[in-house]
PDB file of C-alpha atoms in Angstrom:
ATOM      1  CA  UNK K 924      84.501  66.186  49.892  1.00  0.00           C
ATOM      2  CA  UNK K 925      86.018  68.909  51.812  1.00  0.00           C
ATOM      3  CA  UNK K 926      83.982  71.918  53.181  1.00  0.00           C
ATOM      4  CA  UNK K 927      85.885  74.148  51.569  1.00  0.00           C
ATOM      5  CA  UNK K 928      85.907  73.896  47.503  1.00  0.00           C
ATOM      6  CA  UNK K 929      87.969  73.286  44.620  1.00  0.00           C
ATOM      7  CA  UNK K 930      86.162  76.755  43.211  1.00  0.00           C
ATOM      8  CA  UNK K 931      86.066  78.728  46.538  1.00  0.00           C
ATOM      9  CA  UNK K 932      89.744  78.065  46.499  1.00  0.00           C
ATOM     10  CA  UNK K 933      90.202  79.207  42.922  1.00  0.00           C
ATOM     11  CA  UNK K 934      88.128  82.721  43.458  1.00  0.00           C
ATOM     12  CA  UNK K 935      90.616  83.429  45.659  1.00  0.00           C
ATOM     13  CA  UNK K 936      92.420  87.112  45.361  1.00  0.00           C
ATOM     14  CA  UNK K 937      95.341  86.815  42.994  1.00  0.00           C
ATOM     15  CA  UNK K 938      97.601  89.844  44.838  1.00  0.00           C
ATOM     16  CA  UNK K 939     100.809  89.012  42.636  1.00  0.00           C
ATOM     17  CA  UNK K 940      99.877  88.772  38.810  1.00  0.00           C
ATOM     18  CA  UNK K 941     102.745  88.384  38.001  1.00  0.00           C
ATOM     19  CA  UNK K 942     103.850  85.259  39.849  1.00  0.00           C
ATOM     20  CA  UNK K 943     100.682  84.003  38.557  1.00  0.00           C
ATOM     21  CA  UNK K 944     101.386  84.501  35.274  1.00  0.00           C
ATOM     22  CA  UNK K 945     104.623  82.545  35.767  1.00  0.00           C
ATOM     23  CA  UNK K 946     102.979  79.518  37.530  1.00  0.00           C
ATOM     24  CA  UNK K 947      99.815  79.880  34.518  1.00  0.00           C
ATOM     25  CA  UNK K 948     103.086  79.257  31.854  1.00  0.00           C
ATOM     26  CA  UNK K 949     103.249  75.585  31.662  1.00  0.00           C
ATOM     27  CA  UNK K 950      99.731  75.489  30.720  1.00  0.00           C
ATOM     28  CA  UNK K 951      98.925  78.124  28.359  1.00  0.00           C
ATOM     29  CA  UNK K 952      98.503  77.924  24.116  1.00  0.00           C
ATOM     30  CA  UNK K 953     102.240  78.497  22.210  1.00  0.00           C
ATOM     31  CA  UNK K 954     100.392  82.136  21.002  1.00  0.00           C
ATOM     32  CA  UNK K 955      99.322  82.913  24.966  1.00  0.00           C
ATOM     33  CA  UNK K 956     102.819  81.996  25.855  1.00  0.00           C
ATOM     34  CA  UNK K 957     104.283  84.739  23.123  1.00  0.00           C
ATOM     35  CA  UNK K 958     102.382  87.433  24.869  1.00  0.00           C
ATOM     36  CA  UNK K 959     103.358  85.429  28.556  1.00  0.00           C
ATOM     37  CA  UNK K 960     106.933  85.995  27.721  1.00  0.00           C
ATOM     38  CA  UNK K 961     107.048  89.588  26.489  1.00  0.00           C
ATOM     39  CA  UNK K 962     105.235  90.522  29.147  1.00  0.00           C
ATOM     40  CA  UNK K 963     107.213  88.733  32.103  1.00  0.00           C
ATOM     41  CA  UNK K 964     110.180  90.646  30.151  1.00  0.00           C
ATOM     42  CA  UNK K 965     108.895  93.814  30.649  1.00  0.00           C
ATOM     43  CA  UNK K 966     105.184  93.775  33.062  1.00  0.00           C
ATOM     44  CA  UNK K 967     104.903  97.566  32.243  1.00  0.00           C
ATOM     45  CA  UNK K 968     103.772  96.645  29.083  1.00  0.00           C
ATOM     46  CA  UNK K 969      99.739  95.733  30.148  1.00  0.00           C
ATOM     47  CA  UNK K 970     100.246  98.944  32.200  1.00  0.00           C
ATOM     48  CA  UNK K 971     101.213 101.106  28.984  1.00  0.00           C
ATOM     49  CA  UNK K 972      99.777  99.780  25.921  1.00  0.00           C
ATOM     50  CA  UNK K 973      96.082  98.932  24.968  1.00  0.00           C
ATOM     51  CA  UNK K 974      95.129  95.700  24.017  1.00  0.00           C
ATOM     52  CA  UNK K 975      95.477  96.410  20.329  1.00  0.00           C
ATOM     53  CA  UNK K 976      98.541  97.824  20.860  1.00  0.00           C
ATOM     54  CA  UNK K 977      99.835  94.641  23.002  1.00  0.00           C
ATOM     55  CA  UNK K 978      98.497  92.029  20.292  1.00  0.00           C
ATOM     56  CA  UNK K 979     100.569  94.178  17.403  1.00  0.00           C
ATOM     57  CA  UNK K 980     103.934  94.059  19.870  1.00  0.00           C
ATOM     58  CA  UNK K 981     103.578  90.530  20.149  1.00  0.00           C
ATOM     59  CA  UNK K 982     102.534  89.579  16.777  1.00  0.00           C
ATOM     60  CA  UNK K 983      99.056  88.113  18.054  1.00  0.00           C
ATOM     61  CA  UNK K 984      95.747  88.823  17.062  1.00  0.00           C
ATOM     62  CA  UNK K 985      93.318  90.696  20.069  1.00  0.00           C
ATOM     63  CA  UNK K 986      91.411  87.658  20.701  1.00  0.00           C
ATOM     64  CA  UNK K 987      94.611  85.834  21.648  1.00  0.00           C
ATOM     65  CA  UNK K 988      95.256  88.241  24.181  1.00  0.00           C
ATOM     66  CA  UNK K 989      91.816  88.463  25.672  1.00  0.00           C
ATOM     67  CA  UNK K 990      91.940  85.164  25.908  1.00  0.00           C
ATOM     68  CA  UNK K 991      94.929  85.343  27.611  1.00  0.00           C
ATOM     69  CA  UNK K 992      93.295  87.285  29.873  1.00  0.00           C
ATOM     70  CA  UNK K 993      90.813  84.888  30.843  1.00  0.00           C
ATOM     71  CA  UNK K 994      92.950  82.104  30.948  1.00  0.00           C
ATOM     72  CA  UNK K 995      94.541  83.938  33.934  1.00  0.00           C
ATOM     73  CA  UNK K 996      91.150  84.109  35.454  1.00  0.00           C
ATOM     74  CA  UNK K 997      90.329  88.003  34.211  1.00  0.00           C
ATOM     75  CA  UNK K 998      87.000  88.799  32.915  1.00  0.00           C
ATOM     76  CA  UNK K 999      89.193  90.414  30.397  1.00  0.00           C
ATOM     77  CA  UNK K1000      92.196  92.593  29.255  1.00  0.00           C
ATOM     78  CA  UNK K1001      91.107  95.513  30.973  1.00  0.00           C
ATOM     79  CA  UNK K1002      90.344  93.773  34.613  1.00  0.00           C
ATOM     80  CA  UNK K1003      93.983  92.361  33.694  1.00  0.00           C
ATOM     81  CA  UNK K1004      95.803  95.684  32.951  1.00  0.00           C
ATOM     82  CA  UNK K1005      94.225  97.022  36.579  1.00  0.00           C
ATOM     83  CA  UNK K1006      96.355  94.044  38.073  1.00  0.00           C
ATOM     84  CA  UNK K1007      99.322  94.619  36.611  1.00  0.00           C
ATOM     85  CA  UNK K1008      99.274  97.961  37.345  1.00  0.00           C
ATOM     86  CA  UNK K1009      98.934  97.070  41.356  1.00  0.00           C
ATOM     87  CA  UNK K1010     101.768  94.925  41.025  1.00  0.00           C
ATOM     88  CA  UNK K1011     103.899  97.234  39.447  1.00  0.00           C
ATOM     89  CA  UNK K1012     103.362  99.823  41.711  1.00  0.00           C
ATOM     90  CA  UNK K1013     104.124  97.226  44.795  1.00  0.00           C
ATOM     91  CA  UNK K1014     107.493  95.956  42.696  1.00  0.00           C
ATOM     92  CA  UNK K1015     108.102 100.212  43.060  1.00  0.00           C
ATOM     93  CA  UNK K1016     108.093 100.395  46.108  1.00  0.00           C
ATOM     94  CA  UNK K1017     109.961  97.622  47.706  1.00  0.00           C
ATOM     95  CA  UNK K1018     112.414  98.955  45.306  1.00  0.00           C
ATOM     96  CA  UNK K1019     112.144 102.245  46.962  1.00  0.00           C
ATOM     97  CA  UNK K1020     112.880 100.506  50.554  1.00  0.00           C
ATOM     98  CA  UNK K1021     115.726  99.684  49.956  1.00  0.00           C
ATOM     99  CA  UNK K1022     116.988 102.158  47.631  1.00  0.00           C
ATOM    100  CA  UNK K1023     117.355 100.026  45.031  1.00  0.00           C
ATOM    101  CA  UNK K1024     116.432 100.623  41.034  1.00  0.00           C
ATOM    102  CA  UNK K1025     116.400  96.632  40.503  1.00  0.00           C
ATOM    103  CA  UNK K1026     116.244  93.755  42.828  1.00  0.00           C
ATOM    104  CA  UNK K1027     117.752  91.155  41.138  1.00  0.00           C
ATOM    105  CA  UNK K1028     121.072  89.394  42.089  1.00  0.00           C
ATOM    106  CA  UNK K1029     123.784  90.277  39.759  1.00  0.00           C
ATOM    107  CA  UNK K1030     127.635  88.816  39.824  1.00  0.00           C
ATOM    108  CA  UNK K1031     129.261  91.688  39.810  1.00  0.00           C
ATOM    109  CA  UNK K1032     126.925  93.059  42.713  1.00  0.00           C
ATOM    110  CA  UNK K1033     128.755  94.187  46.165  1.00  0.00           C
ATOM    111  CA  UNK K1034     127.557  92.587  49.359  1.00  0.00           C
ATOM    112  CA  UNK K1035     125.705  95.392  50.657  1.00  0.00           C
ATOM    113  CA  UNK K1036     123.924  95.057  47.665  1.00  0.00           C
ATOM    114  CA  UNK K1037     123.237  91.739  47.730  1.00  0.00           C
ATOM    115  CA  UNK K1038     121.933  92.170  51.311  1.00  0.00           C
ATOM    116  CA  UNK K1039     119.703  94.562  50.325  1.00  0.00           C
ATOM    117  CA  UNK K1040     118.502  92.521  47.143  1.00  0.00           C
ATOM    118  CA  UNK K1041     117.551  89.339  49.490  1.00  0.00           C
ATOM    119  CA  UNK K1042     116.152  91.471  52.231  1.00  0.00           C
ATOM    120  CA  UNK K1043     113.545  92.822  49.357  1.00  0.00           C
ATOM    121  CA  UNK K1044     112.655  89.565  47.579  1.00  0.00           C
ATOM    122  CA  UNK K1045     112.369  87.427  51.318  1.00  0.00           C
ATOM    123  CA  UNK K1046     110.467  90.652  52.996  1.00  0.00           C
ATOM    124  CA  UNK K1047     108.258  90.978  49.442  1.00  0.00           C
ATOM    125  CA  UNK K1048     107.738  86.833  49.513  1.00  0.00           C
ATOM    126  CA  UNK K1049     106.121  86.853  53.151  1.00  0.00           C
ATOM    127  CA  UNK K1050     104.296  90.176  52.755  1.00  0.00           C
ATOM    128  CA  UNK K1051     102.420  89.232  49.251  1.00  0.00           C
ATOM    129  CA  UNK K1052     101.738  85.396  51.013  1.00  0.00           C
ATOM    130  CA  UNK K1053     100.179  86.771  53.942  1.00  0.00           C
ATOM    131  CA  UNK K1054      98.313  89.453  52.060  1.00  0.00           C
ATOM    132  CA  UNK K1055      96.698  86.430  49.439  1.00  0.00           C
ATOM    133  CA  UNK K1056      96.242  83.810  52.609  1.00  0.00           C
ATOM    134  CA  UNK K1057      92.832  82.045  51.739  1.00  0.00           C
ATOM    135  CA  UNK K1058      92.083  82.079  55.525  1.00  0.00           C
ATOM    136  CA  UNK K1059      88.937  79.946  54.935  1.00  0.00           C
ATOM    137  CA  UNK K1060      91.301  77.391  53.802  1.00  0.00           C
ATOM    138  CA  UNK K1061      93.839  77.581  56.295  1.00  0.00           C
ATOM    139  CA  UNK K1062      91.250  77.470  59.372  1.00  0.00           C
ATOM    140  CA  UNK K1063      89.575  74.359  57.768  1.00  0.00           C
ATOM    141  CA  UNK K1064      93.489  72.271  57.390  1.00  0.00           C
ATOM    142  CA  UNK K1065      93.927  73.897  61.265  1.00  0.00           C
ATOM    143  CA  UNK K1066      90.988  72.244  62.475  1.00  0.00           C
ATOM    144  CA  UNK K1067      91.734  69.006  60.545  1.00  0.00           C
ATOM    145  CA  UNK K1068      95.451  68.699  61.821  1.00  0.00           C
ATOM    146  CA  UNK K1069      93.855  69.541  65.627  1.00  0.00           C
ATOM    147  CA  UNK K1070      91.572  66.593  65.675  1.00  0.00           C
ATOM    148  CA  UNK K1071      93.908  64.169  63.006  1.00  0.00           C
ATOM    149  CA  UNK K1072      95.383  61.578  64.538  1.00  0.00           C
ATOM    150  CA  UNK K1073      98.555  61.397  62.751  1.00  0.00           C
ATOM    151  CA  UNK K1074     100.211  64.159  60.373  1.00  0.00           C
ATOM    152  CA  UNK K1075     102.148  63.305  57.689  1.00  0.00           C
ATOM    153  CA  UNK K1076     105.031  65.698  55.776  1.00  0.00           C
ATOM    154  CA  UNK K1077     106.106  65.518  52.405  1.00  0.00           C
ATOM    155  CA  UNK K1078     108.703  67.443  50.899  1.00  0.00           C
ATOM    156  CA  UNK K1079     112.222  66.902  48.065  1.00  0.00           C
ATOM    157  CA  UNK K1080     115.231  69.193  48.451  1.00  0.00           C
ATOM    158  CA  UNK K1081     114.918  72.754  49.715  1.00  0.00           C
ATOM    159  CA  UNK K1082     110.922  71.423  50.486  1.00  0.00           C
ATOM    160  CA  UNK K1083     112.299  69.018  52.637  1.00  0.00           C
ATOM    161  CA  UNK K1084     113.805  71.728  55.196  1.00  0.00           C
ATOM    162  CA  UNK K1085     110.440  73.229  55.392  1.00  0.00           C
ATOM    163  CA  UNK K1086     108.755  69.969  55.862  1.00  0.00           C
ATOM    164  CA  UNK K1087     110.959  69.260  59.018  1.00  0.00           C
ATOM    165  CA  UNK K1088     110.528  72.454  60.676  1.00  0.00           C
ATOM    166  CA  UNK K1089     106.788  72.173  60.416  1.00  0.00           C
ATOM    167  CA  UNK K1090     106.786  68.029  61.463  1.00  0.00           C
ATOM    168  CA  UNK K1091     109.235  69.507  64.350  1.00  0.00           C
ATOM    169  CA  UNK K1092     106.783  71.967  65.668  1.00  0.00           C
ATOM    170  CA  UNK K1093     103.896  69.289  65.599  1.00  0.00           C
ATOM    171  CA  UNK K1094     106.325  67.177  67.451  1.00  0.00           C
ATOM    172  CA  UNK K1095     106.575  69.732  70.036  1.00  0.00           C
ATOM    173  CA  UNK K1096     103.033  69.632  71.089  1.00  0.00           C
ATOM    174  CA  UNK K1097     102.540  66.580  71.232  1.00  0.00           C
ATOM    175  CA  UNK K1098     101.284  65.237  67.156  1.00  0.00           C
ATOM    176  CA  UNK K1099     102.455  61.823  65.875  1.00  0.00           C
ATOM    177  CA  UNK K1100     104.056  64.273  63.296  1.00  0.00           C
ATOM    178  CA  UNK K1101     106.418  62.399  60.292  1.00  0.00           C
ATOM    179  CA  UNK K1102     108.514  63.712  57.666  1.00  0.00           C
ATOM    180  CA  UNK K1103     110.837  61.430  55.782  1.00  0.00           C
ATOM    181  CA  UNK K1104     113.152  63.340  52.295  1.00  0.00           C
ATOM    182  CA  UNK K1105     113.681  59.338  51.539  1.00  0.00           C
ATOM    183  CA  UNK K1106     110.687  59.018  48.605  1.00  0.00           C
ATOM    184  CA  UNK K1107     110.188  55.774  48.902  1.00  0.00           C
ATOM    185  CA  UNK K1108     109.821  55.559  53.057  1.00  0.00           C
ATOM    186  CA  UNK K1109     107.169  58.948  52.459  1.00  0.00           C
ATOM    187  CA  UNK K1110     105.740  57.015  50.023  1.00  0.00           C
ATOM    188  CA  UNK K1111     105.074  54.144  52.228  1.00  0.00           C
ATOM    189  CA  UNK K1112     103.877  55.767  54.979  1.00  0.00           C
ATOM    190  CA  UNK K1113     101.724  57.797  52.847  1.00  0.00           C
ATOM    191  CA  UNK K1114     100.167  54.107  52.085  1.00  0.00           C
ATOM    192  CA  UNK K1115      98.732  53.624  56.487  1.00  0.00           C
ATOM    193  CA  UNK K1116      97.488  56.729  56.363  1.00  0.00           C
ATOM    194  CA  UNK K1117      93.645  56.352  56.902  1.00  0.00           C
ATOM    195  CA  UNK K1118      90.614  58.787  57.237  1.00  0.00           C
ATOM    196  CA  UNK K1119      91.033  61.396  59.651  1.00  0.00           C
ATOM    197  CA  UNK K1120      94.824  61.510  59.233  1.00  0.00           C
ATOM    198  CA  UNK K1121      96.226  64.568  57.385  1.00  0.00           C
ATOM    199  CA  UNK K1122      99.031  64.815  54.930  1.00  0.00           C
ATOM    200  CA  UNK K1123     100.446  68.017  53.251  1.00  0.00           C
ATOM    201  CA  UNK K1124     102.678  67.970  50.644  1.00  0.00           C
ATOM    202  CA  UNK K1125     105.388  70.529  49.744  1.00  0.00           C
ATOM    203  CA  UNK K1126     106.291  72.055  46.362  1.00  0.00           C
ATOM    204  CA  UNK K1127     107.340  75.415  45.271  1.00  0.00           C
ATOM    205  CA  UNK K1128     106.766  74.483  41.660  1.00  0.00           C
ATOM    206  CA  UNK K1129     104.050  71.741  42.682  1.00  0.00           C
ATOM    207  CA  UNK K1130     105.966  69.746  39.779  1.00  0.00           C
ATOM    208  CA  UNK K1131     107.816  67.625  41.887  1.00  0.00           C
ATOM    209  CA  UNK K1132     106.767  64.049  40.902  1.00  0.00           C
ATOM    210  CA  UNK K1133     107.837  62.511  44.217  1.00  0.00           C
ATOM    211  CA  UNK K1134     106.214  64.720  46.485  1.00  0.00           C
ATOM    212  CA  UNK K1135     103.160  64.289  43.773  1.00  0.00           C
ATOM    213  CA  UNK K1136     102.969  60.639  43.863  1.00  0.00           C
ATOM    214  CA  UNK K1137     103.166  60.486  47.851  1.00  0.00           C
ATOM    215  CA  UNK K1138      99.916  62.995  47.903  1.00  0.00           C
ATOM    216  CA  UNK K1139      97.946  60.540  45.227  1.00  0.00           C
ATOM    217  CA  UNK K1140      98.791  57.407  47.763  1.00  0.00           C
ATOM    218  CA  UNK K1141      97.909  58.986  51.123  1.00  0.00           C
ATOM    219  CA  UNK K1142      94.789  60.347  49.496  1.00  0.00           C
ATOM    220  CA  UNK K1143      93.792  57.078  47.955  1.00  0.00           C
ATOM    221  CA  UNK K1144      94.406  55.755  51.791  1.00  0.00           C
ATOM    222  CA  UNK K1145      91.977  58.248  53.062  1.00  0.00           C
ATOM    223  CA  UNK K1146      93.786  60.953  54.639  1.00  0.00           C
ATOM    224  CA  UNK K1147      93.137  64.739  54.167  1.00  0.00           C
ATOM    225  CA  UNK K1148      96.127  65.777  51.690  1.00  0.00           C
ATOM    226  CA  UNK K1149      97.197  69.539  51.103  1.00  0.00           C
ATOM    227  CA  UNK K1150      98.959  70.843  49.108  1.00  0.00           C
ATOM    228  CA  UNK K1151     101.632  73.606  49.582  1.00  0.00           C
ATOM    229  CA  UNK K1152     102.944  75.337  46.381  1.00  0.00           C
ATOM    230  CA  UNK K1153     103.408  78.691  44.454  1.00  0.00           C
ATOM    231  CA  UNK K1154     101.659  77.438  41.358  1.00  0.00           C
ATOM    232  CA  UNK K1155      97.754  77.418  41.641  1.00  0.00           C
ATOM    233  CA  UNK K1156      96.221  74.396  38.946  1.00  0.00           C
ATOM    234  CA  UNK K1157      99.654  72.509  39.584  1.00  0.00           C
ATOM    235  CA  UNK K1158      99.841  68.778  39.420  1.00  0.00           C
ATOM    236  CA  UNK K1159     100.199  68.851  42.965  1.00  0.00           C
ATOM    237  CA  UNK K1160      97.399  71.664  43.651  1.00  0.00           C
ATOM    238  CA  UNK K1161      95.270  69.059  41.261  1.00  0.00           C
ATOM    239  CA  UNK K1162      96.228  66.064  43.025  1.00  0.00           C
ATOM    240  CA  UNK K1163      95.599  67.397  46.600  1.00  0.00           C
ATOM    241  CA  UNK K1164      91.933  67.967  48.409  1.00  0.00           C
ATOM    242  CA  UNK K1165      93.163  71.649  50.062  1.00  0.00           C
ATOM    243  CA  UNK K1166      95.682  73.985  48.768  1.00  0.00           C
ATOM    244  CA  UNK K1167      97.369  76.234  50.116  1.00  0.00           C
ATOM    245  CA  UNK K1168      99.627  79.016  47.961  1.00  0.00           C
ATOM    246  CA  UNK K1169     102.453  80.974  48.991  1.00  0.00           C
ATOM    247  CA  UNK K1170     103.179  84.050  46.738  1.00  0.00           C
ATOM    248  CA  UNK K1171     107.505  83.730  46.246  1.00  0.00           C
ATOM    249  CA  UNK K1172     109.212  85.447  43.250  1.00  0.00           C
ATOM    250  CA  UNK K1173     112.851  83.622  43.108  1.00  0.00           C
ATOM    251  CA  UNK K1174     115.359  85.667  41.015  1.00  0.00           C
ATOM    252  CA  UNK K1175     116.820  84.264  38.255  1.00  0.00           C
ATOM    253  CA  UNK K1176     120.195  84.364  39.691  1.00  0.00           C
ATOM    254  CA  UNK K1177     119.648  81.982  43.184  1.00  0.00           C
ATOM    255  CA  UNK K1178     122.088  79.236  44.568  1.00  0.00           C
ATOM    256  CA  UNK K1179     119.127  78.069  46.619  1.00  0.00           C
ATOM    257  CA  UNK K1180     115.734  78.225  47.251  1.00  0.00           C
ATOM    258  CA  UNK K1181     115.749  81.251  49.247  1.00  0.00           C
ATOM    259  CA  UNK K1182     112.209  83.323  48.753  1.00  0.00           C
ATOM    260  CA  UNK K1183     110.370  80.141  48.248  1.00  0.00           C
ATOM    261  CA  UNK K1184     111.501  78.694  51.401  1.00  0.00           C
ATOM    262  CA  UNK K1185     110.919  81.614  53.788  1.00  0.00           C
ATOM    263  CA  UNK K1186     107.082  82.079  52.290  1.00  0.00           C
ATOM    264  CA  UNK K1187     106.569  78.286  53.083  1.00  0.00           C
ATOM    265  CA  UNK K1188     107.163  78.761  56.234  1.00  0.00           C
ATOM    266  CA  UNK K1189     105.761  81.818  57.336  1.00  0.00           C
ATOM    267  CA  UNK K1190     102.677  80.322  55.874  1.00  0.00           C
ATOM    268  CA  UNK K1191     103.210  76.828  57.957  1.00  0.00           C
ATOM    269  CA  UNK K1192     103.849  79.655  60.735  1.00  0.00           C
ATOM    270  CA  UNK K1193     100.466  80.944  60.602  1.00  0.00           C
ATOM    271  CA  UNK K1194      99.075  77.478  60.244  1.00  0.00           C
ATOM    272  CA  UNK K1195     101.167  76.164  63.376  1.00  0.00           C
ATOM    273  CA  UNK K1196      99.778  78.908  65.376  1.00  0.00           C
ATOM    274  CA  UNK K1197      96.237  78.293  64.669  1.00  0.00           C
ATOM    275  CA  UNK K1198      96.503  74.663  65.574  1.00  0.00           C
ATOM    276  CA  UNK K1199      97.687  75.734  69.002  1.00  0.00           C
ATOM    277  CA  UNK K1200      95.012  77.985  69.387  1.00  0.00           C
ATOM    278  CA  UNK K1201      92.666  75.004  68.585  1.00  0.00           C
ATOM    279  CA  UNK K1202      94.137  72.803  71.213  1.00  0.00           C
ATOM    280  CA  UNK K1203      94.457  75.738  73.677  1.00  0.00           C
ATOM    281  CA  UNK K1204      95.698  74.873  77.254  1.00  0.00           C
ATOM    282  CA  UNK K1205      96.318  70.935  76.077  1.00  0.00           C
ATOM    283  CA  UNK K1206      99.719  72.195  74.314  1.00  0.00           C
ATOM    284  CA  UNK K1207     101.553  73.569  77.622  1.00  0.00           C
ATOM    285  CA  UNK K1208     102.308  70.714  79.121  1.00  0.00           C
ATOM    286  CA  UNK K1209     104.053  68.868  76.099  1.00  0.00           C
ATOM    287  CA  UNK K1210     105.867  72.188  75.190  1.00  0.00           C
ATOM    288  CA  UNK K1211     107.349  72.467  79.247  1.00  0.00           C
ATOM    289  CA  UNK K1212     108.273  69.156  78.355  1.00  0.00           C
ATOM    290  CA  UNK K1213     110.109  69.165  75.736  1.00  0.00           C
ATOM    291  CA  UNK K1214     111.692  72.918  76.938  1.00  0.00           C
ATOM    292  CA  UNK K1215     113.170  71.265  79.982  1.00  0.00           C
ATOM    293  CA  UNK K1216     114.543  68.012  77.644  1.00  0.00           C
ATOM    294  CA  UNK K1217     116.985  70.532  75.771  1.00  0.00           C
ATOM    295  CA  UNK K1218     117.811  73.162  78.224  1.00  0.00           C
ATOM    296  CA  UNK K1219     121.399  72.799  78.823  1.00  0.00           C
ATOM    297  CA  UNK K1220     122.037  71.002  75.629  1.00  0.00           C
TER     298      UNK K1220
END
């Protein structure tokens, strides 16, 4: 057991609704998901309608929607409606910053516009992370990485970039740190892990069934596992001891993982930094060390 719950996790401060709403899809009824949709078409709608009114749009009943509600973790429609309306107003304005009326990516859009558009959703992904950081959770995975004799990464695709950066920075001071994208050499490592080591596995959709499978193995073997995803209650969020969540909204039109990526590592960023501070004066050296390896290169 870890000191810091499965439930103390999950009473957490949802500050984006509506990226919760699209991680809670997946698992809600076919009726919840009828009101899920209309309302991810158009979020005004909890803001602007009553409940009754809602149930009637969506051809539901009112108990369908209150339960929708709860299944979001709302004591009920009208605790819900108070959250949408906070997100609505933020989605206003970081469209105001930038002088934009919508921030998502069109074909036809100029590149000034498009600049603006990915400044918004990157500068919106790391401000609504850091504003729902459980830092309970991320002190207790600090301390555990400061003591844990080896660190293990895992992370597929665009996850995999984030996974280096963060084994890189362990590296740096001095960690047996290990990242491998190859799922069957993470998988195999994740098997020597033993108590004491940590292992945190990367996911933006917390779907990925590599990165899923790796987390089951090095937590069989013993090891502290984390997960880091977008989607609270994923298979990976399940799977893992500690979770931690970034808050990224990518935009339907993306060539890449773009908002995702930059939230997972601002978070590893403010993870990073507090396992320095645990280790305090011990990191110098190693950092000189590796400063004087690559100056000149």
């Amino acid at each position: 057991m870890t000191d810091v719950s499965r439930a103390e996790r999950e009473r957490s401060v949802d500050v984006d609704v509506i990226a919760a709403l699209r991680g809670a899809l997946p698992g809600l009824s076919a009726a919840e998901t009828k009101v899920a949709e209309r309302i991810l078409a158009d979020p005004t709608l909890v803001v602007d309608l009553a409940i009754t009114d809602l149930a009637r749009l969506c051809g539901t009943s009112l108990s369908t929607v209150a339960r929708f509600a709860q299944t979001l973790g709302f004591s009920g429609y009208r605790e819900l409606r108070v959250e949408f309306a906070r997100a609505v107003a933020v989605a206003q304005a970081e469209h105001e910053r930038f002088g934009l009326d919508d921030t998502l990516i069109d074909l036809r859009d100029d590149i000034e516009t498009v600049a603006a558009k990915i400044g918004a959703h990157e500068i919106g992904a790391i401000e609504q992370t850091v504003l729902a950081v459980d830092f309970a959770m991320v002190e207790h995975v600090a301390a555990a990485i400061a003591r844990a004799p080896r660190i293990q990464l895992f992370g597929h695709g665009a996850s995999s970039l984030t996974a280096q950066d963060m084994q890189f920075k362990l590296a740096r001071i001095g960690y047996a740190a290990t990242h491998s994208g190859d799922p069957h050499v993470a998988v195999a490592g994740a098997a020597l892990l033993v108590e004491g080591d940590v292992a945190i596995a990367i996911s933006h959709s917390g779907e990925t069934a590599e990165t899923r499978r790796s987390a089951e193995v090095a937590r069989a073997a013993g090891a502290l596992t984390v997960a880091l995803t977008n989607a609270p209650n994923s298979p990976l969020d399940r799977v893992c001891e500690v979770a931690l969540h970034t808050k990224a909204k990518e935009a339907p039109l993306r060539m890449a993982a773009m908002s995702s990526r930059i939230a997972q590592l601002a978070l590893l960023d403010v993870l990073f930094v507090r396992v320095v501070q645990h280790r305090g004066e011990s990191v110098n050296e190693p950092l000189r060390a590796t400063r004087r390896a690559v100056i000149g290169r």
